Amino acid sequence: AQSVTQLDSQVPVFEEAPVELRCNYSSSVSVYLFWYVQYPNQGLQLLLKYLSGSTLVESINGFEAEFNKSQTSFHLRKPSVHISDTAEYFCAVRGGGAQKLVFGQGTRLTINP
Amino acid sequence: DTEVTQTPKHLVMGMTNKKSLKCEQHMGHRAMYWYKQKAKKPPELMFVYSYEKLSINESVPSRFSPECPNSSLLNLHLHALQPEDSALYLCASSQDGGAGFQPQHFGDGTRLSIL
C-alpha cells in the first residue's frame, strides 16, 4: 500500500519569495507521483507529474518538483511566488497497477504582499 | 476551463429528497471516479468505473448509487442523505482503464448541502 505525507499543513510566504512544499511517500512498488492545485471553490488541477525519465519535472507556471527515490520525496518548488499562487496543494501517489490515487493531507500556500 | 464537466455546481436538498449529480467527459477516457471532499481535507475516493463497469466501491453507504450509462457519462444518485453528507463531490477521469499510470483529470465539483 502507498501513503503520502505532506510535512506542512500551512506555508505562508511573501510575494516574490521562493517556496518549497514538502512531500514524502512510502511504497513497496514503483510509483507515479503527482502534484495537484486547488484554488478556492474549484476542483483539482494537475500541476505536474513524474512517471519516469528525468527526475526533475516542470510546470508551465514556474513550479518544479524533483523525484528523489533514495529519500522517497517529491518536493514542489517555485523560485518566486505570486499572489495568484495562493491555493491548496496536494501531493498524490499511484502505485503501479493500482487504480487508487492516494493523496496527502494538503498544504495551504498563503502569499502575503 | 476544465474538460470534465459537472452539474449542478450547487445543490441543496432535504434528507428525504432524491437527486442526481452528473459528470461528463469527452476526452475518450476509459476510467471515471467519484470523490467526496470535506473542507480542508483531501478528496476521498468513493467509486471507480473502468470501461463502464464498477471496479471499486470504497464501502460507500447505499444512499449513494453510481451509474455509468456510457463511456462519457457518470451519474451519482442520491437518496435519503444525512447532514454529514454535505461536501464537495468531485468527478474525475483518466485515459487508462484505471490500472495504469495516467493522471486523473478533475471537474470543478458539485457543492452539496443537506438540510
mmCIF file with all atom_site columns, N, CA and C in Angstrom, chain B residues 49-110:
data_model
loop_
_atom_site.group_PDB
_atom_site.id
_atom_site.type_symbol
_atom_site.label_atom_id
_atom_site.label_alt_id
_atom_site.label_comp_id
_atom_site.label_asym_id
_atom_site.label_entity_id
_atom_site.label_seq_id
_atom_site.pdbx_PDB_ins_code
_atom_site.Cartn_x
_atom_site.Cartn_y
_atom_site.Cartn_z
_atom_site.occupancy
_atom_site.B_iso_or_equiv
_atom_site.pdbx_formal_charge
_atom_site.auth_seq_id
_atom_site.auth_comp_id
_atom_site.auth_asym_id
_atom_site.auth_atom_id
_atom_site.pdbx_PDB_model_num
ATOM 1   N N  . TYR B 1 49  ? -15.170 3.545  -11.957 1.00 0.00 ? 49  TYR B N  1
ATOM 2   C CA . TYR B 1 49  ? -15.674 2.791  -13.105 1.00 0.00 ? 49  TYR B CA 1
ATOM 3   C C  . TYR B 1 49  ? -14.544 2.636  -14.107 1.00 0.00 ? 49  TYR B C  1
ATOM 4   N N  . SER B 1 50  ? -14.341 1.404  -14.547 1.00 0.00 ? 50  SER B N  1
ATOM 5   C CA . SER B 1 50  ? -13.330 1.108  -15.545 1.00 0.00 ? 50  SER B CA 1
ATOM 6   C C  . SER B 1 50  ? -14.018 0.433  -16.718 1.00 0.00 ? 50  SER B C  1
ATOM 7   N N  . TYR B 1 51  ? -13.906 1.036  -17.896 1.00 0.00 ? 51  TYR B N  1
ATOM 8   C CA . TYR B 1 51  ? -14.592 0.525  -19.091 1.00 0.00 ? 51  TYR B CA 1
ATOM 9   C C  . TYR B 1 51  ? -16.080 0.297  -18.796 1.00 0.00 ? 51  TYR B C  1
ATOM 10  N N  . GLU B 1 52  ? -16.672 1.269  -18.142 1.00 0.00 ? 52  GLU B N  1
ATOM 11  C CA . GLU B 1 52  ? -18.112 1.340  -17.851 1.00 0.00 ? 52  GLU B CA 1
ATOM 12  C C  . GLU B 1 52  ? -18.585 0.316  -16.832 1.00 0.00 ? 52  GLU B C  1
ATOM 13  N N  . LYS B 1 53  ? -17.663 -0.365 -16.178 1.00 0.00 ? 53  LYS B N  1
ATOM 14  C CA . LYS B 1 53  ? -18.045 -1.327 -15.146 1.00 0.00 ? 53  LYS B CA 1
ATOM 15  C C  . LYS B 1 53  ? -17.507 -0.852 -13.798 1.00 0.00 ? 53  LYS B C  1
ATOM 16  N N  . LEU B 1 54  ? -18.303 -1.021 -12.757 1.00 0.00 ? 54  LEU B N  1
ATOM 17  C CA . LEU B 1 54  ? -17.887 -0.625 -11.416 1.00 0.00 ? 54  LEU B CA 1
ATOM 18  C C  . LEU B 1 54  ? -16.752 -1.538 -10.964 1.00 0.00 ? 54  LEU B C  1
ATOM 19  N N  . SER B 1 55  ? -15.603 -0.943 -10.680 1.00 0.00 ? 55  SER B N  1
ATOM 20  C CA . SER B 1 55  ? -14.455 -1.751 -10.276 1.00 0.00 ? 55  SER B CA 1
ATOM 21  C C  . SER B 1 55  ? -14.072 -1.529 -8.820  1.00 0.00 ? 55  SER B C  1
ATOM 22  N N  . ILE B 1 56  ? -14.387 -0.385 -8.270  1.00 0.00 ? 56  ILE B N  1
ATOM 23  C CA . ILE B 1 56  ? -14.098 -0.117 -6.857  1.00 0.00 ? 56  ILE B CA 1
ATOM 24  C C  . ILE B 1 56  ? -15.290 0.585  -6.219  1.00 0.00 ? 56  ILE B C  1
ATOM 25  N N  . ASN B 1 57  ? -15.718 0.075  -5.077  1.00 0.00 ? 57  ASN B N  1
ATOM 26  C CA . ASN B 1 57  ? -16.693 0.732  -4.205  1.00 0.00 ? 57  ASN B CA 1
ATOM 27  C C  . ASN B 1 57  ? -16.031 0.761  -2.841  1.00 0.00 ? 57  ASN B C  1
ATOM 28  N N  . GLU B 1 58  ? -15.702 1.960  -2.371  1.00 0.00 ? 58  GLU B N  1
ATOM 29  C CA . GLU B 1 58  ? -14.984 2.094  -1.115  1.00 0.00 ? 58  GLU B CA 1
ATOM 30  C C  . GLU B 1 58  ? -15.934 2.031  0.085   1.00 0.00 ? 58  GLU B C  1
ATOM 31  N N  . SER B 1 59  ? -16.746 0.982  0.098   1.00 0.00 ? 59  SER B N  1
ATOM 32  C CA . SER B 1 59  ? -17.682 0.782  1.220   1.00 0.00 ? 59  SER B CA 1
ATOM 33  C C  . SER B 1 59  ? -18.562 2.006  1.451   1.00 0.00 ? 59  SER B C  1
ATOM 34  N N  . VAL B 1 60  ? -19.057 2.548  0.362   1.00 0.00 ? 60  VAL B N  1
ATOM 35  C CA . VAL B 1 60  ? -19.905 3.736  0.426   1.00 0.00 ? 60  VAL B CA 1
ATOM 36  C C  . VAL B 1 60  ? -21.337 3.328  0.797   1.00 0.00 ? 60  VAL B C  1
ATOM 37  N N  . PRO B 1 61  ? -21.998 4.093  1.676   1.00 0.00 ? 61  PRO B N  1
ATOM 38  C CA . PRO B 1 61  ? -23.387 3.751  2.050   1.00 0.00 ? 61  PRO B CA 1
ATOM 39  C C  . PRO B 1 61  ? -24.298 3.682  0.831   1.00 0.00 ? 61  PRO B C  1
ATOM 40  N N  . SER B 1 62  ? -25.310 2.844  0.924   1.00 0.00 ? 62  SER B N  1
ATOM 41  C CA . SER B 1 62  ? -26.178 2.590  -0.231  1.00 0.00 ? 62  SER B CA 1
ATOM 42  C C  . SER B 1 62  ? -27.044 3.782  -0.604  1.00 0.00 ? 62  SER B C  1
ATOM 43  N N  . ARG B 1 63  ? -27.079 4.815  0.247   1.00 0.00 ? 63  ARG B N  1
ATOM 44  C CA . ARG B 1 63  ? -27.815 6.016  -0.134  1.00 0.00 ? 63  ARG B CA 1
ATOM 45  C C  . ARG B 1 63  ? -27.139 6.761  -1.284  1.00 0.00 ? 63  ARG B C  1
ATOM 46  N N  . PHE B 1 64  ? -25.911 6.367  -1.611  1.00 0.00 ? 64  PHE B N  1
ATOM 47  C CA . PHE B 1 64  ? -25.212 6.849  -2.800  1.00 0.00 ? 64  PHE B CA 1
ATOM 48  C C  . PHE B 1 64  ? -25.206 5.714  -3.826  1.00 0.00 ? 64  PHE B C  1
ATOM 49  N N  . SER B 1 65  ? -25.709 5.983  -5.031  1.00 0.00 ? 65  SER B N  1
ATOM 50  C CA . SER B 1 65  ? -25.790 4.945  -6.048  1.00 0.00 ? 65  SER B CA 1
ATOM 51  C C  . SER B 1 65  ? -25.188 5.460  -7.348  1.00 0.00 ? 65  SER B C  1
ATOM 52  N N  . PRO B 1 66  ? -24.041 4.911  -7.776  1.00 0.00 ? 66  PRO B N  1
ATOM 53  C CA . PRO B 1 66  ? -23.423 5.378  -9.009  1.00 0.00 ? 66  PRO B CA 1
ATOM 54  C C  . PRO B 1 66  ? -24.014 4.673  -10.218 1.00 0.00 ? 66  PRO B C  1
ATOM 55  N N  . GLU B 1 67  ? -23.851 5.347  -11.359 1.00 0.00 ? 67  GLU B N  1
ATOM 56  C CA . GLU B 1 67  ? -24.314 4.768  -12.625 1.00 0.00 ? 67  GLU B CA 1
ATOM 57  C C  . GLU B 1 67  ? -23.423 5.285  -13.737 1.00 0.00 ? 67  GLU B C  1
ATOM 58  N N  . CYS B 1 68  ? -23.065 4.401  -14.674 1.00 0.00 ? 68  CYS B N  1
ATOM 59  C CA . CYS B 1 68  ? -22.244 4.815  -15.811 1.00 0.00 ? 68  CYS B CA 1
ATOM 60  C C  . CYS B 1 68  ? -22.966 4.399  -17.089 1.00 0.00 ? 68  CYS B C  1
ATOM 61  N N  . PRO B 1 69  ? -23.841 5.237  -17.618 1.00 0.00 ? 69  PRO B N  1
ATOM 62  C CA . PRO B 1 69  ? -24.647 4.867  -18.788 1.00 0.00 ? 69  PRO B CA 1
ATOM 63  C C  . PRO B 1 69  ? -23.817 4.630  -20.052 1.00 0.00 ? 69  PRO B C  1
ATOM 64  N N  . ASN B 1 70  ? -22.715 5.376  -20.194 1.00 0.00 ? 70  ASN B N  1
ATOM 65  C CA . ASN B 1 70  ? -21.821 5.159  -21.332 1.00 0.00 ? 70  ASN B CA 1
ATOM 66  C C  . ASN B 1 70  ? -20.434 5.670  -20.962 1.00 0.00 ? 70  ASN B C  1
ATOM 67  N N  . SER B 1 71  ? -19.506 5.581  -21.872 1.00 0.00 ? 71  SER B N  1
ATOM 68  C CA . SER B 1 71  ? -18.110 5.875  -21.543 1.00 0.00 ? 71  SER B CA 1
ATOM 69  C C  . SER B 1 71  ? -17.854 7.351  -21.258 1.00 0.00 ? 71  SER B C  1
ATOM 70  N N  . SER B 1 72  ? -18.797 8.217  -21.581 1.00 0.00 ? 72  SER B N  1
ATOM 71  C CA . SER B 1 72  ? -18.591 9.654  -21.390 1.00 0.00 ? 72  SER B CA 1
ATOM 72  C C  . SER B 1 72  ? -19.341 10.211 -20.200 1.00 0.00 ? 72  SER B C  1
ATOM 73  N N  . LEU B 1 73  ? -20.215 9.434  -19.625 1.00 0.00 ? 73  LEU B N  1
ATOM 74  C CA . LEU B 1 73  ? -21.157 9.953  -18.646 1.00 0.00 ? 73  LEU B CA 1
ATOM 75  C C  . LEU B 1 73  ? -21.106 9.148  -17.349 1.00 0.00 ? 73  LEU B C  1
ATOM 76  N N  . LEU B 1 74  ? -21.143 9.868  -16.241 1.00 0.00 ? 74  LEU B N  1
ATOM 77  C CA . LEU B 1 74  ? -21.163 9.235  -14.917 1.00 0.00 ? 74  LEU B CA 1
ATOM 78  C C  . LEU B 1 74  ? -22.172 9.977  -14.057 1.00 0.00 ? 74  LEU B C  1
ATOM 79  N N  . ASN B 1 75  ? -23.048 9.225  -13.417 1.00 0.00 ? 75  ASN B N  1
ATOM 80  C CA . ASN B 1 75  ? -24.044 9.829  -12.534 1.00 0.00 ? 75  ASN B CA 1
ATOM 81  C C  . ASN B 1 75  ? -23.838 9.348  -11.100 1.00 0.00 ? 75  ASN B C  1
ATOM 82  N N  . LEU B 1 76  ? -24.301 10.145 -10.161 1.00 0.00 ? 76  LEU B N  1
ATOM 83  C CA . LEU B 1 76  ? -24.341 9.724  -8.758  1.00 0.00 ? 76  LEU B CA 1
ATOM 84  C C  . LEU B 1 76  ? -25.729 10.037 -8.234  1.00 0.00 ? 76  LEU B C  1
ATOM 85  N N  . HIS B 1 77  ? -26.504 8.995  -7.969  1.00 0.00 ? 77  HIS B N  1
ATOM 86  C CA . HIS B 1 77  ? -27.871 9.161  -7.493  1.00 0.00 ? 77  HIS B CA 1
ATOM 87  C C  . HIS B 1 77  ? -27.866 9.221  -5.966  1.00 0.00 ? 77  HIS B C  1
ATOM 88  N N  . LEU B 1 78  ? -28.614 10.186 -5.447  1.00 0.00 ? 78  LEU B N  1
ATOM 89  C CA . LEU B 1 78  ? -28.619 10.469 -4.008  1.00 0.00 ? 78  LEU B CA 1
ATOM 90  C C  . LEU B 1 78  ? -30.020 10.274 -3.439  1.00 0.00 ? 78  LEU B C  1
ATOM 91  N N  . HIS B 1 79  ? -30.102 9.597  -2.318  1.00 0.00 ? 79  HIS B N  1
ATOM 92  C CA . HIS B 1 79  ? -31.414 9.366  -1.704  1.00 0.00 ? 79  HIS B CA 1
ATOM 93  C C  . HIS B 1 79  ? -31.262 9.223  -0.190  1.00 0.00 ? 79  HIS B C  1
ATOM 94  N N  . ALA B 1 80  ? -32.094 9.961  0.520   1.00 0.00 ? 80  ALA B N  1
ATOM 95  C CA . ALA B 1 80  ? -32.117 9.873  1.991   1.00 0.00 ? 80  ALA B CA 1
ATOM 96  C C  . ALA B 1 80  ? -30.756 10.186 2.593   1.00 0.00 ? 80  ALA B C  1
ATOM 97  N N  . LEU B 1 81  ? -30.167 11.280 2.143   1.00 0.00 ? 81  LEU B N  1
ATOM 98  C CA . LEU B 1 81  ? -28.847 11.640 2.655   1.00 0.00 ? 81  LEU B CA 1
ATOM 99  C C  . LEU B 1 81  ? -28.934 12.225 4.061   1.00 0.00 ? 81  LEU B C  1
ATOM 100 N N  . GLN B 1 82  ? -27.784 12.232 4.723   1.00 0.00 ? 82  GLN B N  1
ATOM 101 C CA . GLN B 1 82  ? -27.656 12.744 6.079   1.00 0.00 ? 82  GLN B CA 1
ATOM 102 C C  . GLN B 1 82  ? -26.902 14.075 6.059   1.00 0.00 ? 82  GLN B C  1
ATOM 103 N N  . PRO B 1 83  ? -27.060 14.891 7.089   1.00 0.00 ? 83  PRO B N  1
ATOM 104 C CA . PRO B 1 83  ? -26.329 16.176 7.118   1.00 0.00 ? 83  PRO B CA 1
ATOM 105 C C  . PRO B 1 83  ? -24.820 16.002 6.952   1.00 0.00 ? 83  PRO B C  1
ATOM 106 N N  . GLU B 1 84  ? -24.265 14.912 7.450   1.00 0.00 ? 84  GLU B N  1
ATOM 107 C CA . GLU B 1 84  ? -22.816 14.713 7.324   1.00 0.00 ? 84  GLU B CA 1
ATOM 108 C C  . GLU B 1 84  ? -22.378 14.414 5.894   1.00 0.00 ? 84  GLU B C  1
ATOM 109 N N  . ASP B 1 85  ? -23.332 14.223 4.994   1.00 0.00 ? 85  ASP B N  1
ATOM 110 C CA . ASP B 1 85  ? -23.008 14.014 3.587   1.00 0.00 ? 85  ASP B CA 1
ATOM 111 C C  . ASP B 1 85  ? -22.775 15.332 2.852   1.00 0.00 ? 85  ASP B C  1
ATOM 112 N N  . SER B 1 86  ? -23.003 16.448 3.528   1.00 0.00 ? 86  SER B N  1
ATOM 113 C CA . SER B 1 86  ? -22.713 17.752 2.926   1.00 0.00 ? 86  SER B CA 1
ATOM 114 C C  . SER B 1 86  ? -21.221 17.832 2.641   1.00 0.00 ? 86  SER B C  1
ATOM 115 N N  . ALA B 1 87  ? -20.869 18.142 1.389   1.00 0.00 ? 87  ALA B N  1
ATOM 116 C CA . ALA B 1 87  ? -19.460 18.142 0.977   1.00 0.00 ? 87  ALA B CA 1
ATOM 117 C C  . ALA B 1 87  ? -19.378 18.601 -0.472  1.00 0.00 ? 87  ALA B C  1
ATOM 118 N N  . LEU B 1 88  ? -18.158 18.679 -0.977  1.00 0.00 ? 88  LEU B N  1
ATOM 119 C CA . LEU B 1 88  ? -17.905 18.893 -2.398  1.00 0.00 ? 88  LEU B CA 1
ATOM 120 C C  . LEU B 1 88  ? -17.717 17.518 -3.041  1.00 0.00 ? 88  LEU B C  1
ATOM 121 N N  . TYR B 1 89  ? -18.496 17.224 -4.063  1.00 0.00 ? 89  TYR B N  1
ATOM 122 C CA . TYR B 1 89  ? -18.388 15.945 -4.752  1.00 0.00 ? 89  TYR B CA 1
ATOM 123 C C  . TYR B 1 89  ? -17.693 16.170 -6.089  1.00 0.00 ? 89  TYR B C  1
ATOM 124 N N  . LEU B 1 90  ? -16.569 15.492 -6.233  1.00 0.00 ? 90  LEU B N  1
ATOM 125 C CA . LEU B 1 90  ? -15.722 15.673 -7.403  1.00 0.00 ? 90  LEU B CA 1
ATOM 126 C C  . LEU B 1 90  ? -15.772 14.445 -8.297  1.00 0.00 ? 90  LEU B C  1
ATOM 127 N N  . CYS B 1 91  ? -15.827 14.703 -9.573  1.00 0.00 ? 91  CYS B N  1
ATOM 128 C CA . CYS B 1 91  ? -15.726 13.650 -10.583 1.00 0.00 ? 91  CYS B CA 1
ATOM 129 C C  . CYS B 1 91  ? -14.358 13.769 -11.244 1.00 0.00 ? 91  CYS B C  1
ATOM 130 N N  . ALA B 1 92  ? -13.792 12.651 -11.625 1.00 0.00 ? 92  ALA B N  1
ATOM 131 C CA . ALA B 1 92  ? -12.507 12.658 -12.327 1.00 0.00 ? 92  ALA B CA 1
ATOM 132 C C  . ALA B 1 92  ? -12.519 11.576 -13.400 1.00 0.00 ? 92  ALA B C  1
ATOM 133 N N  . SER B 1 93  ? -11.594 11.718 -14.344 1.00 0.00 ? 93  SER B N  1
ATOM 134 C CA . SER B 1 93  ? -11.450 10.681 -15.368 1.00 0.00 ? 93  SER B CA 1
ATOM 135 C C  . SER B 1 93  ? -9.973  10.496 -15.675 1.00 0.00 ? 93  SER B C  1
ATOM 136 N N  . SER B 1 94  ? -9.616  9.315  -16.188 1.00 0.00 ? 94  SER B N  1
ATOM 137 C CA . SER B 1 94  ? -8.246  9.075  -16.618 1.00 0.00 ? 94  SER B CA 1
ATOM 138 C C  . SER B 1 94  ? -8.260  8.254  -17.897 1.00 0.00 ? 94  SER B C  1
ATOM 139 N N  . GLN B 1 95  ? -7.193  8.454  -18.678 1.00 0.00 ? 95  GLN B N  1
ATOM 140 C CA . GLN B 1 95  ? -7.143  7.858  -20.012 1.00 0.00 ? 95  GLN B CA 1
ATOM 141 C C  . GLN B 1 95  ? -7.083  6.344  -19.956 1.00 0.00 ? 95  GLN B C  1
ATOM 142 N N  . ASP B 1 96  ? -6.330  5.814  -18.998 1.00 0.00 ? 96  ASP B N  1
ATOM 143 C CA . ASP B 1 96  ? -6.212  4.366  -18.890 1.00 0.00 ? 96  ASP B CA 1
ATOM 144 C C  . ASP B 1 96  ? -7.474  3.807  -18.251 1.00 0.00 ? 96  ASP B C  1
ATOM 145 N N  . GLY B 1 97  ? -7.540  2.513  -18.172 1.00 0.00 ? 97  GLY B N  1
ATOM 146 C CA . GLY B 1 97  ? -8.735  1.891  -17.593 1.00 0.00 ? 97  GLY B CA 1
ATOM 147 C C  . GLY B 1 97  ? -8.753  1.931  -16.089 1.00 0.00 ? 97  GLY B C  1
ATOM 148 N N  . GLY B 1 98  ? -7.849  2.724  -15.518 1.00 0.00 ? 98  GLY B N  1
ATOM 149 C CA . GLY B 1 98  ? -7.822  2.856  -14.071 1.00 0.00 ? 98  GLY B CA 1
ATOM 150 C C  . GLY B 1 98  ? -6.675  2.098  -13.426 1.00 0.00 ? 98  GLY B C  1
ATOM 151 N N  . ALA B 1 99  ? -5.993  1.253  -14.170 1.00 0.00 ? 99  ALA B N  1
ATOM 152 C CA . ALA B 1 99  ? -4.928  0.443  -13.570 1.00 0.00 ? 99  ALA B CA 1
ATOM 153 C C  . ALA B 1 99  ? -3.559  0.815  -14.118 1.00 0.00 ? 99  ALA B C  1
ATOM 154 N N  . GLY B 1 100 ? -3.431  1.945  -14.738 1.00 0.00 ? 100 GLY B N  1
ATOM 155 C CA . GLY B 1 100 ? -2.168  2.367  -15.311 1.00 0.00 ? 100 GLY B CA 1
ATOM 156 C C  . GLY B 1 100 ? -1.565  3.518  -14.552 1.00 0.00 ? 100 GLY B C  1
ATOM 157 N N  . PHE B 1 101 ? -0.931  4.420  -15.277 1.00 0.00 ? 101 PHE B N  1
ATOM 158 C CA . PHE B 1 101 ? -0.203  5.495  -14.627 1.00 0.00 ? 101 PHE B CA 1
ATOM 159 C C  . PHE B 1 101 ? -0.644  6.879  -15.094 1.00 0.00 ? 101 PHE B C  1
ATOM 160 N N  . GLN B 1 102 ? -1.697  6.935  -15.875 1.00 0.00 ? 102 GLN B N  1
ATOM 161 C CA . GLN B 1 102 ? -2.122  8.232  -16.370 1.00 0.00 ? 102 GLN B CA 1
ATOM 162 C C  . GLN B 1 102 ? -2.746  9.068  -15.254 1.00 0.00 ? 102 GLN B C  1
ATOM 163 N N  . PRO B 1 103 ? -2.536  10.387 -15.278 1.00 0.00 ? 103 PRO B N  1
ATOM 164 C CA . PRO B 1 103 ? -3.116  11.227 -14.227 1.00 0.00 ? 103 PRO B CA 1
ATOM 165 C C  . PRO B 1 103 ? -4.628  11.317 -14.352 1.00 0.00 ? 103 PRO B C  1
ATOM 166 N N  . GLN B 1 104 ? -5.255  11.642 -13.248 1.00 0.00 ? 104 GLN B N  1
ATOM 167 C CA . GLN B 1 104 ? -6.688  11.867 -13.236 1.00 0.00 ? 104 GLN B CA 1
ATOM 168 C C  . GLN B 1 104 ? -6.968  13.353 -13.455 1.00 0.00 ? 104 GLN B C  1
ATOM 169 N N  . HIS B 1 105 ? -8.003  13.609 -14.231 1.00 0.00 ? 105 HIS B N  1
ATOM 170 C CA . HIS B 1 105 ? -8.417  14.978 -14.520 1.00 0.00 ? 105 HIS B CA 1
ATOM 171 C C  . HIS B 1 105 ? -9.741  15.228 -13.811 1.00 0.00 ? 105 HIS B C  1
ATOM 172 N N  . PHE B 1 106 ? -9.808  16.309 -13.056 1.00 0.00 ? 106 PHE B N  1
ATOM 173 C CA . PHE B 1 106 ? -10.952 16.565 -12.193 1.00 0.00 ? 106 PHE B CA 1
ATOM 174 C C  . PHE B 1 106 ? -11.881 17.634 -12.757 1.00 0.00 ? 106 PHE B C  1
ATOM 175 N N  . GLY B 1 107 ? -13.165 17.506 -12.435 1.00 0.00 ? 107 GLY B N  1
ATOM 176 C CA . GLY B 1 107 ? -14.115 18.573 -12.662 1.00 0.00 ? 107 GLY B CA 1
ATOM 177 C C  . GLY B 1 107 ? -14.084 19.562 -11.502 1.00 0.00 ? 107 GLY B C  1
ATOM 178 N N  . ASP B 1 108 ? -14.907 20.598 -11.592 1.00 0.00 ? 108 ASP B N  1
ATOM 179 C CA . ASP B 1 108 ? -14.951 21.622 -10.550 1.00 0.00 ? 108 ASP B CA 1
ATOM 180 C C  . ASP B 1 108 ? -15.852 21.236 -9.377  1.00 0.00 ? 108 ASP B C  1
ATOM 181 N N  . GLY B 1 109 ? -16.573 20.137 -9.514  1.00 0.00 ? 109 GLY B N  1
ATOM 182 C CA . GLY B 1 109 ? -17.327 19.622 -8.394  1.00 0.00 ? 109 GLY B CA 1
ATOM 183 C C  . GLY B 1 109 ? -18.732 20.155 -8.264  1.00 0.00 ? 109 GLY B C  1
ATOM 184 N N  . THR B 1 110 ? -19.511 19.441 -7.457  1.00 0.00 ? 110 THR B N  1
ATOM 185 C CA . THR B 1 110 ? -20.845 19.886 -7.042  1.00 0.00 ? 110 THR B CA 1
ATOM 186 C C  . THR B 1 110 ? -20.794 20.071 -5.536  1.00 0.00 ? 110 THR B C  1
#
